[in-house]
mmCIF file of C-alpha atoms in Angstrom:
data_model
loop_
_atom_site.group_PDB
_atom_site.id
_atom_site.type_symbol
_atom_site.label_atom_id
_atom_site.label_comp_id
_atom_site.label_asym_id
_atom_site.label_seq_id
_atom_site.Cartn_x
_atom_site.Cartn_y
_atom_site.Cartn_z
ATOM 1 C CA MET A 885 71.134 -0.245 30.276
ATOM 2 C CA SER A 886 71.891 0.163 33.991
ATOM 3 C CA CYS A 887 70.983 -2.421 36.637
ATOM 4 C CA GLU A 888 68.327 -0.079 37.980
ATOM 5 C CA GLN A 889 66.699 0.308 34.563
ATOM 6 C CA GLN A 890 66.764 -3.479 34.036
ATOM 7 C CA ALA A 891 65.067 -4.008 37.380
ATOM 8 C CA LYS A 892 62.386 -1.431 36.576
ATOM 9 C CA SER A 893 61.688 -2.971 33.186
ATOM 10 C CA ALA A 894 61.492 -6.462 34.705
ATOM 11 C CA ILE A 895 58.969 -5.260 37.273
ATOM 12 C CA SER A 896 56.739 -3.494 34.821
ATOM 13 C CA HIS A 897 53.283 -4.166 36.166
ATOM 14 C CA THR A 898 50.579 -4.455 33.576
ATOM 15 C CA HIS A 899 47.214 -3.334 34.766
ATOM 16 C CA PRO A 900 44.173 -4.695 33.009
ATOM 17 C CA ASP A 901 42.111 -2.454 30.814
ATOM 18 C CA PHE A 902 39.210 -1.804 33.187
ATOM 19 C CA SER A 903 37.150 -0.395 30.320
ATOM 20 C CA ASN A 904 37.019 -3.961 28.943
ATOM 21 C CA PRO A 905 34.735 -5.965 31.299
ATOM 22 C CA ALA A 906 36.103 -9.351 30.141
ATOM 23 C CA LEU A 907 39.729 -8.393 30.860
ATOM 24 C CA ALA A 908 38.809 -6.841 34.200
ATOM 25 C CA ALA A 909 36.865 -9.963 35.228
ATOM 26 C CA ARG A 910 39.725 -12.234 34.142
ATOM 27 C CA ALA A 911 42.248 -10.155 36.128
ATOM 28 C CA TRP A 912 40.000 -10.234 39.188
ATOM 29 C CA ALA A 913 39.568 -14.029 38.870
ATOM 30 C CA ASP A 914 43.332 -14.560 38.503
ATOM 31 C CA GLU A 915 44.010 -12.473 41.594
ATOM 32 C CA TYR A 916 41.274 -14.261 43.554
ATOM 33 C CA GLU A 917 42.653 -17.712 42.609
ATOM 34 C CA ALA A 918 46.198 -16.677 43.536
ATOM 35 C CA ARG A 919 44.983 -15.477 46.932
ATOM 36 C CA GLN A 920 43.120 -18.765 47.490
ATOM 37 C CA ARG A 921 46.282 -20.771 46.678
ATOM 38 C CA ILE A 922 48.318 -18.695 49.123
ATOM 39 C CA GLU A 923 45.703 -19.068 51.865
ATOM 40 C CA ALA A 924 45.515 -22.840 51.300
ATOM 41 C CA LEU A 925 49.306 -23.131 51.485
ATOM 42 C CA SER A 926 49.383 -21.040 54.652
ATOM 43 C CA HIS A 927 46.675 -23.231 56.198
ATOM 44 C CA ARG A 928 48.576 -26.443 55.311
ATOM 45 C CA GLN A 929 51.781 -25.029 56.782
ATOM 46 C CA ALA A 930 49.981 -24.036 59.986
ATOM 47 C CA GLN A 931 48.573 -27.564 60.278
ATOM 48 C CA TYR A 932 52.037 -29.015 59.628
ATOM 49 C CA ILE A 933 53.629 -26.863 62.345
ATOM 50 C CA ASP A 934 50.816 -27.534 64.822
ATOM 51 C CA HIS A 935 50.941 -31.274 64.175
ATOM 52 C CA LEU A 936 54.723 -31.361 64.562
ATOM 53 C CA GLU A 937 54.551 -29.378 67.815
ATOM 54 C CA ASN A 938 51.981 -31.837 69.157
ATOM 55 C CA LEU A 939 54.211 -34.789 68.252
ATOM 56 C CA PHE A 940 57.514 -33.484 69.603
ATOM 57 C CA THR A 941 58.348 -33.568 73.295
ATOM 58 C CA ASP A 942 61.783 -32.926 74.808
ATOM 59 C CA GLY A 943 63.672 -36.058 75.801
ATOM 60 C CA LEU A 944 62.232 -38.474 73.234
ATOM 61 C CA SER A 945 64.452 -40.940 71.443
ATOM 62 C CA PRO A 946 64.070 -41.137 67.647
ATOM 63 C CA VAL A 947 62.228 -44.451 68.058
ATOM 64 C CA GLN A 948 59.816 -42.985 70.630
ATOM 65 C CA PHE A 949 59.126 -40.032 68.312
ATOM 66 C CA CYS A 950 58.462 -42.358 65.370
ATOM 67 C CA LYS A 951 56.006 -44.385 67.478
ATOM 68 C CA ARG A 952 53.793 -41.291 67.330
ATOM 69 C CA LEU A 953 53.828 -41.368 63.514
ATOM 70 C CA ASN A 954 51.234 -43.587 61.873
ATOM 71 C CA GLY A 955 52.665 -46.549 59.958
ATOM 72 C CA VAL A 956 56.380 -46.198 60.729
ATOM 73 C CA ASN A 957 58.193 -49.493 61.302
ATOM 74 C CA VAL A 958 59.919 -48.465 64.538
ATOM 75 C CA SER A 959 62.056 -51.618 64.668
ATOM 76 C CA LYS A 960 63.911 -50.314 61.588
ATOM 77 C CA VAL A 961 64.229 -46.633 62.556
ATOM 78 C CA SER A 962 67.644 -46.954 64.231
ATOM 79 C CA ALA A 963 69.024 -48.872 61.237
ATOM 80 C CA PHE A 964 67.618 -46.125 58.967
ATOM 81 C CA LEU A 965 69.396 -43.489 61.072
ATOM 82 C CA GLN A 966 72.582 -45.553 60.868
ATOM 83 C CA SER A 967 72.333 -45.590 57.063
ATOM 84 C CA SER A 968 71.789 -41.797 57.200
ATOM 85 C CA ASN A 969 75.023 -41.455 59.243
ATOM 86 C CA TRP A 970 73.231 -40.237 62.346
ATOM 87 C CA LEU A 971 73.934 -43.248 64.568
ATOM 88 C CA TYR A 972 76.574 -45.935 64.843
ATOM 89 C CA ASP A 973 76.635 -49.241 66.723
ATOM 90 C CA ASP A 974 79.129 -49.013 69.594
ATOM 91 C CA ASN A 975 78.965 -52.803 70.010
ATOM 92 C CA PRO A 976 78.970 -54.209 66.446
ATOM 93 C CA ASN A 977 79.970 -57.734 67.533
ATOM 94 C CA GLY A 978 77.444 -57.984 70.375
ATOM 95 C CA ASN A 979 73.955 -59.469 70.456
ATOM 96 C CA HIS A 980 72.221 -56.101 70.811
ATOM 97 C CA ALA A 981 73.074 -52.813 69.163
ATOM 98 C CA GLN A 982 74.271 -50.021 71.416
ATOM 99 C CA TRP A 983 73.423 -46.922 69.411
ATOM 100 C CA ARG A 984 75.607 -43.832 69.751
ATOM 101 C CA VAL A 985 75.214 -40.439 68.082
ATOM 102 C CA ARG A 986 77.692 -39.489 65.354
ATOM 103 C CA SER A 987 79.615 -36.277 65.912
ATOM 104 C CA GLN A 988 78.343 -34.523 62.763
ATOM 105 C CA VAL A 989 74.727 -34.551 64.015
ATOM 106 C CA ARG A 990 75.397 -34.217 67.744
ATOM 107 C CA ASP A 991 73.936 -31.086 69.347
ATOM 108 C CA LYS A 992 72.043 -30.111 66.172
ATOM 109 C CA TYR A 993 69.736 -33.078 65.507
ATOM 110 C CA LEU A 994 70.483 -35.510 68.328
ATOM 111 C CA THR A 995 72.192 -35.605 71.674
ATOM 112 C CA GLU A 996 72.929 -38.449 74.090
ATOM 113 C CA LYS A 997 71.708 -39.255 77.555
ATOM 114 C CA SER A 998 74.221 -41.326 79.499
ATOM 115 C CA THR A 999 73.286 -43.536 82.418
ATOM 116 C CA LYS A 1000 75.737 -45.316 84.693
ATOM 117 C CA VAL A 1001 74.593 -48.813 85.604
ATOM 118 C CA SER A 1002 76.104 -50.417 88.703
ATOM 119 C CA PRO A 1003 74.908 -54.008 89.094
ATOM 120 C CA SER A 1004 75.844 -55.634 92.405
ATOM 121 C CA ALA A 1005 77.425 -58.748 90.860
ATOM 122 C CA ALA A 1006 79.297 -57.134 87.955
ATOM 123 C CA ALA A 1007 81.412 -54.154 87.036
ATOM 124 C CA SER A 1008 79.622 -50.881 86.433
ATOM 125 C CA PHE A 1009 79.145 -49.617 82.888
ATOM 126 C CA THR A 1010 77.636 -46.649 81.078
ATOM 127 C CA THR A 1011 74.734 -46.860 78.644
ATOM 128 C CA TYR A 1012 73.835 -44.209 76.101
ATOM 129 C CA GLN A 1013 70.465 -43.322 74.639
ATOM 130 C CA PRO A 1014 70.084 -41.049 71.594
ATOM 131 C CA VAL A 1015 67.787 -38.111 72.369
ATOM 132 C CA LEU A 1016 66.039 -36.258 69.561
ATOM 133 C CA LEU A 1017 66.343 -32.483 69.360
ATOM 134 C CA ARG A 1018 63.806 -30.201 67.657
ATOM 135 C CA ASP A 1019 65.713 -29.940 64.344
ATOM 136 C CA GLY A 1020 66.048 -33.714 64.332
ATOM 137 C CA ALA A 1021 62.302 -34.107 64.808
ATOM 138 C CA VAL A 1022 61.660 -31.722 61.899
ATOM 139 C CA TRP A 1023 64.075 -33.711 59.702
ATOM 140 C CA LEU A 1024 62.446 -37.027 60.625
ATOM 141 C CA TYR A 1025 58.947 -35.628 60.103
ATOM 142 C CA ARG A 1026 59.852 -34.339 56.634
ATOM 143 C CA LYS A 1027 61.297 -37.756 55.748
ATOM 144 C CA TYR A 1028 58.045 -39.282 57.012
ATOM 145 C CA LEU A 1029 55.854 -37.028 54.858
ATOM 146 C CA LYS A 1030 58.022 -37.798 51.815
ATOM 147 C CA GLY A 1031 57.610 -41.540 52.463
ATOM 148 C CA GLN A 1032 61.325 -42.057 53.109
ATOM 149 C CA LEU A 1033 61.102 -43.656 56.561
ATOM 150 C CA PRO A 1034 60.766 -47.441 56.844
ATOM 151 C CA MET A 1035 57.031 -48.133 56.871
ATOM 152 C CA LYS A 1036 55.015 -51.141 57.987
ATOM 153 C CA ARG A 1037 53.673 -53.396 55.266
ATOM 154 C CA SER A 1038 50.190 -53.009 56.746
ATOM 155 C CA TRP A 1039 50.340 -49.178 56.653
ATOM 156 C CA ASN A 1040 47.034 -47.688 55.486
ATOM 157 C CA GLY A 1041 48.592 -44.674 53.741
ATOM 158 C CA GLU A 1042 47.365 -42.171 56.358
ATOM 159 C CA TYR A 1043 50.078 -39.807 57.609
ATOM 160 C CA THR A 1044 48.543 -39.246 61.013
ATOM 161 C CA HIS A 1045 46.551 -40.950 63.724
ATOM 162 C CA ASP A 1046 44.515 -37.727 64.043
ATOM 163 C CA LYS A 1047 41.344 -38.121 61.975
ATOM 164 C CA GLU A 1048 40.876 -34.339 61.585
ATOM 165 C CA LEU A 1049 44.302 -33.938 59.988
ATOM 166 C CA SER A 1050 44.430 -37.159 57.989
ATOM 167 C CA GLY A 1051 43.474 -35.489 54.713
ATOM 168 C CA GLY A 1052 45.136 -32.100 55.136
ATOM 169 C CA ILE A 1053 48.797 -32.773 55.793
ATOM 170 C CA GLN A 1054 49.931 -34.444 52.596
#
């Protein structure tokens, strides 16, 4: 049997026997339910995209983005990104972490904003701030919806601050 014949036999569409009212009604109901499932999925995806577009703004750090997500423990977001190999601490022996972007995610998920600081009494130095890109925001948002971001203990289980969307995104 040729590939073309196999494809045709695999696609053999069976039409219901319209002379049998029960079979015709069942076929109509199956088609109607399938269409409803597709429309519901499309609606959920549109809400997801709209909600993500409302959350993301150019120039946000990952922590600032996560502050817009209900229930995320933002004090642990940078450590989560470090464990995901997105960030590393440029000052591991210091009192405060100085987060830098790892090369494998730079320019796809995150970038860095550098600022030169010149205090009058000390030598000048450069600070770096991770800046979230659109693909990075999508990745973080998916982790959020899957419950994989660090969450607050007092989190109410709602995935959004927006009351209209609170039931429809999950």
